[in-house]
XYZ file of C-alpha atoms in Angstrom:
567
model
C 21.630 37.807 58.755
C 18.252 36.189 58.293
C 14.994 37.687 59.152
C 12.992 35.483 61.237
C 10.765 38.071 61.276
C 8.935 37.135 58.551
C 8.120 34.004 60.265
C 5.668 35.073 62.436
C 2.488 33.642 63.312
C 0.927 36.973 63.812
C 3.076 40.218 62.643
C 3.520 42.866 65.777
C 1.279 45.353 64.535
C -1.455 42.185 64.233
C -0.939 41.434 68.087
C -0.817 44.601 69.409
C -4.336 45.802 67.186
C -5.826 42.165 68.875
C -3.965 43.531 72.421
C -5.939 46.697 72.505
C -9.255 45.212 71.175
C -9.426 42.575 73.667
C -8.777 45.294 76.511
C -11.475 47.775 75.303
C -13.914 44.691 74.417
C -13.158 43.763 78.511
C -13.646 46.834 79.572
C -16.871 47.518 77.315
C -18.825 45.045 75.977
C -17.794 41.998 78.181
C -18.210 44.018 81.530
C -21.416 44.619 80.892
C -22.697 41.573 79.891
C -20.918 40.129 83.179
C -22.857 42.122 85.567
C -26.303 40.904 83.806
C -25.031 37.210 83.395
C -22.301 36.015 85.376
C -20.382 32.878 83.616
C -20.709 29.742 85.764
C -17.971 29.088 86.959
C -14.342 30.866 88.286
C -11.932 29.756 86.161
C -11.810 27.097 83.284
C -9.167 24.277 82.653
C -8.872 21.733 80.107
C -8.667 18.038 81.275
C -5.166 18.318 82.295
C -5.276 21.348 83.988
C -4.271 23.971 81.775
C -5.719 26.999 81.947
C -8.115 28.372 79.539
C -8.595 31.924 77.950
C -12.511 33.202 77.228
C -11.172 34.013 73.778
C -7.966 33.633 71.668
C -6.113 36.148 69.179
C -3.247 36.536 67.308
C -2.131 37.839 70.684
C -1.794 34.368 72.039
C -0.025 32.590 68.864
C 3.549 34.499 69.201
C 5.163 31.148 67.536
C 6.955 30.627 64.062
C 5.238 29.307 61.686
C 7.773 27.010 60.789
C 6.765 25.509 63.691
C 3.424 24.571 62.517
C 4.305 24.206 58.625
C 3.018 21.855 56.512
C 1.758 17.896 56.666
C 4.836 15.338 55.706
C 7.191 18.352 56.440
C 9.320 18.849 59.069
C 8.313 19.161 62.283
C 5.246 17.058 60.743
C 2.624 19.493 63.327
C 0.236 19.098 60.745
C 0.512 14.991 60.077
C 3.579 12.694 58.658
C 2.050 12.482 54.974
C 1.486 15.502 52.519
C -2.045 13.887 51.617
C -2.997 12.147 54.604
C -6.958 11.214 54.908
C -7.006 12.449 50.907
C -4.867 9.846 49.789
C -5.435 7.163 52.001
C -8.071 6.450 55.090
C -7.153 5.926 58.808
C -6.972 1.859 59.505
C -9.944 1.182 60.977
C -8.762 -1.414 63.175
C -11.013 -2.840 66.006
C -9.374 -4.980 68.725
C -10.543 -8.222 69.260
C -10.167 -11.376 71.169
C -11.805 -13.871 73.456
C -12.130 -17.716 73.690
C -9.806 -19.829 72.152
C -8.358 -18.980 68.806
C -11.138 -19.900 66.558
C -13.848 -18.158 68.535
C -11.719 -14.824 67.926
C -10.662 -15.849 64.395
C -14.554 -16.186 63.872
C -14.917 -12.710 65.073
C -11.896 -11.284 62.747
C -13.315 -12.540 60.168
C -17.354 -10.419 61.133
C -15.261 -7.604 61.346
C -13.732 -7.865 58.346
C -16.807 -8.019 56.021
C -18.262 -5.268 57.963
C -15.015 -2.959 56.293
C -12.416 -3.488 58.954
C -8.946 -2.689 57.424
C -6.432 -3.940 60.245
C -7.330 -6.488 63.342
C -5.926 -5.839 66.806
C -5.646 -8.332 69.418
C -6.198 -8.912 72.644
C -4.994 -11.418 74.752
C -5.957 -12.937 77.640
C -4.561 -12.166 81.662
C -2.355 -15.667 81.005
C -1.184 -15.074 77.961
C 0.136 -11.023 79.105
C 2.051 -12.703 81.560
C 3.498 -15.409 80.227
C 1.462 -17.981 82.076
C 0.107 -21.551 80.377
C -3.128 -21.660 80.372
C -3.095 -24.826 82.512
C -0.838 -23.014 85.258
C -2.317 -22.593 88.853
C -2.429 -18.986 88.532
C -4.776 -19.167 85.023
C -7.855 -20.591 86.833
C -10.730 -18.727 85.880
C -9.066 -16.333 83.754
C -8.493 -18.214 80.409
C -9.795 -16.724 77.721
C -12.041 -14.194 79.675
C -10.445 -10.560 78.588
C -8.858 -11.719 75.477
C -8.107 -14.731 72.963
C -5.734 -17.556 75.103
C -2.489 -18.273 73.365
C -0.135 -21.142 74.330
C 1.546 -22.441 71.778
C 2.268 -22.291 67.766
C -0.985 -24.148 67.005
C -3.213 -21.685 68.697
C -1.571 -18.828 66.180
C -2.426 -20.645 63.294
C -5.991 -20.965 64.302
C -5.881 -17.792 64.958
C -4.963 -16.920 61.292
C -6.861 -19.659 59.519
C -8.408 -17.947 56.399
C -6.385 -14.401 56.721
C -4.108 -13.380 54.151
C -1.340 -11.780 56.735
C 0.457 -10.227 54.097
C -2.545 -8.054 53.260
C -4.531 -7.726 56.360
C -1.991 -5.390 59.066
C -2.058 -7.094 62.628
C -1.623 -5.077 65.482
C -0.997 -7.334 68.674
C -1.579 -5.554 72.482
C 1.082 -7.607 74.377
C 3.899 -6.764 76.342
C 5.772 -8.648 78.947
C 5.448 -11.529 76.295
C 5.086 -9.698 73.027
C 8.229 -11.373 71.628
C 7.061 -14.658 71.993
C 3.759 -13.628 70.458
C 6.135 -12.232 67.328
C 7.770 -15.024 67.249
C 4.823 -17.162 66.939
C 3.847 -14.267 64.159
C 6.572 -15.242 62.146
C 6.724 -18.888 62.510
C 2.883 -18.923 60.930
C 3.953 -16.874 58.286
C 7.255 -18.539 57.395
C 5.316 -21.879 57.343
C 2.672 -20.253 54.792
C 5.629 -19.316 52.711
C 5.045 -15.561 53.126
C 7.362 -12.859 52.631
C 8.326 -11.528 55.857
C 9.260 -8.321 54.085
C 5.415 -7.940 53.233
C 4.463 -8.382 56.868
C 2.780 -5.324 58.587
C 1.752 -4.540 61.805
C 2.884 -4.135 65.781
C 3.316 -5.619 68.843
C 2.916 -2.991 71.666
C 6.082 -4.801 73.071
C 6.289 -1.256 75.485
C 7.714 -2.585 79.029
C 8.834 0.286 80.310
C 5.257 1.698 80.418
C 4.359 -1.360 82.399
C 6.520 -0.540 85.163
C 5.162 3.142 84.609
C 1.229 2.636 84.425
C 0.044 -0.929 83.368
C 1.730 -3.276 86.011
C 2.008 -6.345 84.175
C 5.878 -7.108 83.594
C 7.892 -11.106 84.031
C 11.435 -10.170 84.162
C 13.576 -6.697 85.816
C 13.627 -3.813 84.017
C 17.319 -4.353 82.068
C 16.566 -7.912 81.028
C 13.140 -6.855 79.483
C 14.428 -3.481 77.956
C 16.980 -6.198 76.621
C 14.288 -8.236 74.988
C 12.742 -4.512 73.197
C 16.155 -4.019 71.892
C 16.358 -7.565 70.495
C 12.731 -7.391 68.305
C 13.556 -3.863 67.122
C 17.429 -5.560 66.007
C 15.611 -8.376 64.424
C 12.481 -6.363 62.935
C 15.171 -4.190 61.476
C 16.810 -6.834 59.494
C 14.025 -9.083 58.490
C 10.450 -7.186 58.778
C 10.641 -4.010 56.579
C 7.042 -3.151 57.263
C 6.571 -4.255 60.795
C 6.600 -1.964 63.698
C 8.555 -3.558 66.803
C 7.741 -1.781 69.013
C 3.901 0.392 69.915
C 4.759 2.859 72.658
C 1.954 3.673 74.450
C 0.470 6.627 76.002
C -2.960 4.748 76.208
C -2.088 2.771 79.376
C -0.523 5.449 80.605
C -3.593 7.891 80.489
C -5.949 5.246 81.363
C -3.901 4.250 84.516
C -5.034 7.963 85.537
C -2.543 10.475 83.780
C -3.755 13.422 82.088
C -2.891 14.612 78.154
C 0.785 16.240 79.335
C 1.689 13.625 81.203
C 0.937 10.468 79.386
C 2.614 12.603 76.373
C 5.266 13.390 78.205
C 5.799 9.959 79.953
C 5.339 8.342 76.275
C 7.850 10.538 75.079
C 10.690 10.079 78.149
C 10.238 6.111 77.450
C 10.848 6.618 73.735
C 14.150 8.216 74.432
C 14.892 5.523 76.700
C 14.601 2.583 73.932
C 16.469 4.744 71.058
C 19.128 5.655 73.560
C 19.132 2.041 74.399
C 19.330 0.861 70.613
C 21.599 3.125 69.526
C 24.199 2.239 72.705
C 24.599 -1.367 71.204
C 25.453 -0.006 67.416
C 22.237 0.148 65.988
C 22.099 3.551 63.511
C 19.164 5.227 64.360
C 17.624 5.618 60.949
C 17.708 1.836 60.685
C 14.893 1.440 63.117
C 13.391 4.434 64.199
C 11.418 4.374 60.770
C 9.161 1.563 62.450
C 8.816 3.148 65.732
C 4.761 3.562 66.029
C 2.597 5.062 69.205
C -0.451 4.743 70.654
C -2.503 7.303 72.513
C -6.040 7.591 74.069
C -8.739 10.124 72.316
C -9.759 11.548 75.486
C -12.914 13.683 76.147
C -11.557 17.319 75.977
C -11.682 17.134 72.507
C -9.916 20.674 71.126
C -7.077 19.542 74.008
C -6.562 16.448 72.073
C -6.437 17.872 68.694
C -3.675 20.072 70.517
C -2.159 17.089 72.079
C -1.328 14.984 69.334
C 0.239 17.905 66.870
C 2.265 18.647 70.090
C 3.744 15.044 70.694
C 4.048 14.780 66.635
C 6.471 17.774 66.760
C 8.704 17.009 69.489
C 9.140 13.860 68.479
C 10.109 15.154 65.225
C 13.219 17.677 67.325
C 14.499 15.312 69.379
C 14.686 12.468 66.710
C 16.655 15.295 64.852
C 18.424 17.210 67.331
C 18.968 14.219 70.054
C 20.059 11.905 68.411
C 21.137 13.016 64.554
C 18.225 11.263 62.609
C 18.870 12.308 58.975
C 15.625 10.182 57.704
C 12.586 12.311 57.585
C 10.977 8.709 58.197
C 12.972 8.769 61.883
C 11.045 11.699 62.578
C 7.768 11.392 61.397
C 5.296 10.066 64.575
C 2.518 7.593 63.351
C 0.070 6.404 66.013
C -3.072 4.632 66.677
C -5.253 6.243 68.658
C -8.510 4.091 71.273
C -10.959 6.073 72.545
C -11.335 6.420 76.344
C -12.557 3.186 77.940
C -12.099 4.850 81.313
C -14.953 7.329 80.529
C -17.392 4.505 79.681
C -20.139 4.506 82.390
C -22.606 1.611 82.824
C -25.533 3.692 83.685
C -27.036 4.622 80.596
C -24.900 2.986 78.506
C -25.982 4.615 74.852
C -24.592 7.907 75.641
C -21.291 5.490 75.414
C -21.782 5.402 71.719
C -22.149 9.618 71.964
C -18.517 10.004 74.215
C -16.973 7.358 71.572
C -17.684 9.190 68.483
C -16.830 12.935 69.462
C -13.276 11.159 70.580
C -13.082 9.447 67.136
C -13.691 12.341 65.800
C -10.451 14.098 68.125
C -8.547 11.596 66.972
C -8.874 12.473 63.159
C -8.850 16.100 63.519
C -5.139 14.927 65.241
C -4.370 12.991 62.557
C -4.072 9.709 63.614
C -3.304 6.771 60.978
C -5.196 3.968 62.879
C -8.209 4.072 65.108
C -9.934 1.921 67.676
C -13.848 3.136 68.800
C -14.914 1.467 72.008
C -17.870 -0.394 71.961
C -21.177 1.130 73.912
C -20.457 -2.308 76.329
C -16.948 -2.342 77.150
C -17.774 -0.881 80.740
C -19.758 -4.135 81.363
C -17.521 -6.682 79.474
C -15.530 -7.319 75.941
C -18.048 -5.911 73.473
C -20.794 -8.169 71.796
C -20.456 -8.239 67.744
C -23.905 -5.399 67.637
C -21.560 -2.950 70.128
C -18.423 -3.504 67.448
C -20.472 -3.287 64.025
C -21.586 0.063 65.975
C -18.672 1.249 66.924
C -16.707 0.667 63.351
C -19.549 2.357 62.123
C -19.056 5.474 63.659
C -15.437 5.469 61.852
C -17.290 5.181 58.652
C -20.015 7.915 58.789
C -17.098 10.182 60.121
C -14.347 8.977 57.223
C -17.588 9.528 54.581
C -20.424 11.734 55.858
C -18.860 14.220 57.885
C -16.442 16.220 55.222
C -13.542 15.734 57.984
C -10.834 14.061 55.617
C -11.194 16.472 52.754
C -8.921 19.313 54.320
C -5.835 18.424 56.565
C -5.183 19.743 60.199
C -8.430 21.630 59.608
C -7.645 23.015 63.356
C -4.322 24.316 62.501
C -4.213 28.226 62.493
C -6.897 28.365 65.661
C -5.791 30.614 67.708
C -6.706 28.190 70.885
C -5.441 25.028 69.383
C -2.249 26.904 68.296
C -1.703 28.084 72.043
C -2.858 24.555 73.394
C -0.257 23.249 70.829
C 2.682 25.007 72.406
C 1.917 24.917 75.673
C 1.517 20.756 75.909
C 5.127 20.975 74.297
C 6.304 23.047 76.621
C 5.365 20.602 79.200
C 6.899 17.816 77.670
C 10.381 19.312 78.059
C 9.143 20.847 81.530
C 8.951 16.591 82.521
C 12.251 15.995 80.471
C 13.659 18.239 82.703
C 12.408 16.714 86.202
C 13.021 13.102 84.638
C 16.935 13.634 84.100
C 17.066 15.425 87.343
C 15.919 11.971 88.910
C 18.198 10.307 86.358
C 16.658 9.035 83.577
C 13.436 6.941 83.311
C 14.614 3.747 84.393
C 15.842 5.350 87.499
C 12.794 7.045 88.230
C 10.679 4.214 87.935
C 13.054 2.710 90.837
C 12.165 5.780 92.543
C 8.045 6.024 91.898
C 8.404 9.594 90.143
C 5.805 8.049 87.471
C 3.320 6.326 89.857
C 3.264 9.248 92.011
C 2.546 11.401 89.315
C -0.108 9.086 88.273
C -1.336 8.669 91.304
C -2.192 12.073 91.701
C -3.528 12.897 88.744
C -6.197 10.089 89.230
C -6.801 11.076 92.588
C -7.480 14.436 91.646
C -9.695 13.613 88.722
C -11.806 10.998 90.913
C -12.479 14.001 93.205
C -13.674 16.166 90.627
C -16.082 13.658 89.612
C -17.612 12.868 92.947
C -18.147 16.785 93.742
C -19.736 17.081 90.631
C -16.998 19.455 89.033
C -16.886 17.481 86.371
C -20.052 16.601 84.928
C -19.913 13.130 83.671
C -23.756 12.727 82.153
C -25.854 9.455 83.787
C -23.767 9.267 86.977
C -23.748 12.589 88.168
C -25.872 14.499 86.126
C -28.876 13.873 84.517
C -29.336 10.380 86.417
C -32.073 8.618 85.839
C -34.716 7.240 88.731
C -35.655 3.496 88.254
C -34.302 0.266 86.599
C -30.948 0.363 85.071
C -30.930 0.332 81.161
C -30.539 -3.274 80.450
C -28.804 -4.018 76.699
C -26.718 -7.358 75.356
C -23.668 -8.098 76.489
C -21.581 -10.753 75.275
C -21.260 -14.014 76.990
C -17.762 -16.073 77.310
C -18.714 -19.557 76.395
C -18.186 -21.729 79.740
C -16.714 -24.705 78.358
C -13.567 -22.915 76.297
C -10.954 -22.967 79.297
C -11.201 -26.848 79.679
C -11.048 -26.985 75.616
C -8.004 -24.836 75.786
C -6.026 -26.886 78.034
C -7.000 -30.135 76.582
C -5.144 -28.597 74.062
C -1.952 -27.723 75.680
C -2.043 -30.996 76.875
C -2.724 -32.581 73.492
C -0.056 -30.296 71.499
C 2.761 -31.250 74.153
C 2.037 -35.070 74.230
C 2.587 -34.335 70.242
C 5.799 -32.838 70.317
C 9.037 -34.421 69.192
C 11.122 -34.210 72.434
C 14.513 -34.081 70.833
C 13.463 -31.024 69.089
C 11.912 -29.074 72.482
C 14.721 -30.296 74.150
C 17.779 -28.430 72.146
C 15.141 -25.992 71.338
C 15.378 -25.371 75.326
C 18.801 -25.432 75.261
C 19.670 -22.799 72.055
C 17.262 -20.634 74.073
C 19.081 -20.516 77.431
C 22.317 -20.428 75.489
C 20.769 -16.798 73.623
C 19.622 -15.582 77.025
C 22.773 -16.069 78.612
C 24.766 -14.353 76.112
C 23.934 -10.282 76.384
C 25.485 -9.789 72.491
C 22.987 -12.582 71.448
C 19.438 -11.594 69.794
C 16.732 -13.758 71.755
C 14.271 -13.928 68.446
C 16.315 -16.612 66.496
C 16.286 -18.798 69.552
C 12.611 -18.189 70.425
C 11.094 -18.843 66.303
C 12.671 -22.159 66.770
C 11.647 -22.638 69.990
C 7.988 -22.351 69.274
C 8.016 -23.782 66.037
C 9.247 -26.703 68.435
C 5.877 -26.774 69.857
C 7.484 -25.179 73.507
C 4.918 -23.173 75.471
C 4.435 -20.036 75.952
C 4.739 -20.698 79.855
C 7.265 -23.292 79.234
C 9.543 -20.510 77.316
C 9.032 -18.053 80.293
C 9.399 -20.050 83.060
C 13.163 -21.006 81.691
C 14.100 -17.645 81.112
C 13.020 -16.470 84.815
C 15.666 -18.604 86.155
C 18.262 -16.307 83.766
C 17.136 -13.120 83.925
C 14.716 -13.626 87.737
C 11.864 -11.594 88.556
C 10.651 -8.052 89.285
C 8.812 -6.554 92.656
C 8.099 -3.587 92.582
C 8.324 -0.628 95.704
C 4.891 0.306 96.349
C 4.467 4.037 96.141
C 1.574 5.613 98.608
């Protein structure tokens, strides 16, 4: 019989000396300082309501430390690689995209002799939902919050001058993602690239849109459908490419707090594998290219706790749920944003400040790609000064700071150990309400998320207007006077009507023959559930079809999606 004994974080004799100390220091040394100076407040909390301890002690850390372990070990608590930041740097990858393709290209390219190591995109409102950038609904929104992409000849612009397979691209897109990979692929097989060498993600996370985000084309089956086809296909032609980027991010920034958009994140990712894995696929033949993405919030020793919690319960229910034997099916890798939601526009250099303490979170968590916000984003996408900023706060922190020398230099607090167990423990709490209501996709039907969201927002938004929590410039430490003015960058007026002269041009263009059966393969694939839609689609676009073209077809197969409003 073994003896787990000897497994302890803290031997019994440890935690009952810290017991007894803690009771006399209460009774002694704390009481008295009490009655001369009271602390200011009742009770403390971390952002997502936990409470919090004046002081932690072996007492508190009654776990196994074969729980916490060692990095690129099983349960990976302490980070997926043995050597992480030693061996290799996060990917500093700043997200960009506005204009038409060769205004963000020209921007991808700034960033990239300033030391960027991956680009991220974003896309425009159109382009997210599947809309031309000539459709009714596009007026006054092309290429205002990201780059405008209709067909293959805007990707290639896009790309002019990159090397794709040794720059990694990161694309934010979901509702459409797949057309956007397909579009990925088509530029890539037409430069004669290896698709093998490829690397990168699409977000490609629909679920979470029905959860947080809100921007979705198609019903819930028909689009999980679509996530099951990319991660088939990415399987067996991208080695290196992540299908799929679930995301915590929107989740959190939607209004969640740390447990829940881990624990949302987390319920969706069983969704898809269950979902994968129910049509044949073997589990370690994809989940190896699952990736995540979470916020960097402000509570920044919560954070630290957060992701080493999410990391290791991933790692048990990859193992335990559903029989991954690959330690690569268990290892979590994410890219982490810092928290555009607690960007204020009063005062707007304490932005730079907020953005590099949640950087910093974010390392101390381990994460293997970061975005930092740029001091503007509360007023509009950042101007090239607020990016060269913000990628230089990665820098001074990856080589001024000491941070990457030792790894999980949190692991062993007594407080980040407790905060460690405790947001796991909530995870499974949610597991436990979530197949209660049936699964996720049944408790989207029902609003279970949204509520919860909901709530959570509400509840912070009150704190915040009574002034329980502080948020400096708006209220605290406000300043009398004229607003701070800085630069802010400025969407060129004349790039919509550029954009859909070229639609216009690129479909006069077209051989119609080839649209036309690409058209027809395409509704063929959609109609048939054992078919995988990418095929289809990389001919379709390489065809020259739009991206509102390809939609707009496949909404008369799979129909739309309302959703019941939750109050």
């Amino acid at each position: 019989m073994t003896d787990d004994s000897r497994y302890r974080l803290a031997a019994p004799e440890l935690a009952q000396t810290a017991t007894d100390d803690l009771a006399s220091w209460a009774n002694d040394e704390l009481a008295g300082f009490l009655t001369r100076r009271p602390e200011s407040r009742d009770e403390y909390r971390t952002g997502s309501g936990v409470p919090v301890e004046r002081v932690y002690t072996p007492a508190h850390v009654d776990g196994d430390w074969r729980d916490v372990g060692l990095p690129g070990r099983y349960p990976f608590t302490r980070g997926p690689y043995p050597t992480m930041y030693r061996g290799r740097t996060w990917t500093m990858r700043q997200i960009a995209g506005f204009g038409q393709a060769e205004e963000t290209n020209e921007r991808f390219r700034y960033l990239i002799a300033q030391g960027q190591t991956g680009l991220s995109i974003d896309f425009d409102m159109p382009t997210l939902m599947g809309l031309d950038s000539d459709d009714a609904m596009s007026l006054g929104e092309v290429g205002r919050e990201g780059v405008a992409i209709d067909t293959l000849p805007d990707m290639e612009a896009l790309f002019d001058d990159i090397d794709l397979e040794q720059i990694s691209v990161s694309m934010t897109i979901n509702p459409s993602a797949w057309i956007l990979l397909a579009m990925y692929v088509a530029v890539a097989e037409e430069r004669g690239y290896d698709l093998d060498k490829l690397s990168g993600t699409i977000q490609n996370d629909i679920l979470k849109e029905y959860v947080a985000q809100k921007e979705w084309i198609f019903p819930v089956e028909p689009s999980m459908r679509i996530v099951r086809d990319t991660i088939g296909y990415c399987a067996e032609n991208m080695a290196r490419y992540n299908p799929v980027n679930i995301s915590g991010y929107h989740i959190s920034e939607a209004g969640a707090n740390a447990q829940q958009e881990i624990a949302f994140t987390m319920a969706i990712t069983k969704a898809y594998v269950a979902d994968a894995v129910a049509t044949g696929l073997d589990v370690d033949s994809f989940a190896p290219r699952l990736s995540f993405f979470f916020v960097s919030q402000a509570d920044l020793f919560e954070e630290v706790a957060k992701f080493r919690a999410v990391r290791r319960f991933y790692a048990r229910m990859m193992k335990e749920t559903f029989g991954a034997q690959d330690p690569a099916s268990m290892r979590l890798r994410f890219h982490a944003q810092t928290a555009a939601a607690t960007l204020t526009k009063p005062q707007p250099m304490n932005n730079i400040v907020r953005t590099a303490l949640q950087a910093l979170s974010a390392v101390l968590g381990g994460a293997q790609s970061l975005h930092t916000n740029g001091l503007d984003e509360a007023y509009t996408i950042p101007s090239e000064q607020a990016m060269k900023i913000a990628l230089r706060t990665q820098q001074i922190i990856a080589d001024e700071t000491g941070v990457t020398s030792v790894i999980d230099p949190l692991g062993g607090s007594y407080y980040v150990e407790r905060l460690t167990d405790t947001l796991e423990e909530g995870i499974a709490d949610y597991f436990t309400k979530i197949e209660e209501l049936g699964g996720v996709v049944a408790a989207i039907e029902q609003g279970f998320f949204q509520r919860e969201i909901s709530d959570s927002a509400y509840e912070f938004a009150r704190r915040k207007a009574s002034g329980d929590r502080p948020v400096i410039g708006v209220n605290k430490q406000i300043d009398a006077g004229q607003a701070e003015k800085i630069e802010t960058h400025e969407l060129d007026p004349e790039s919509e009507a550029r954009q859909i002269s070229r639609l216009k041009q690129v479909r006069d263009a077209r051989d119609p023959e080839r649209a036309k059966h690409a058209m027809e393969q395409l509704l063929t694939a959609a109609a048939d559930p054992s078919a995988n839609l990418m095929p289809a689609t990389i001919e379709a676009v390489k065809a020259h079809l739009s991206m509102g073209e390809i939609t707009g077809a496949l909404r008369d197969v799979f129909g739309t999606y309302t959703e019941t409003p939750v109050f």
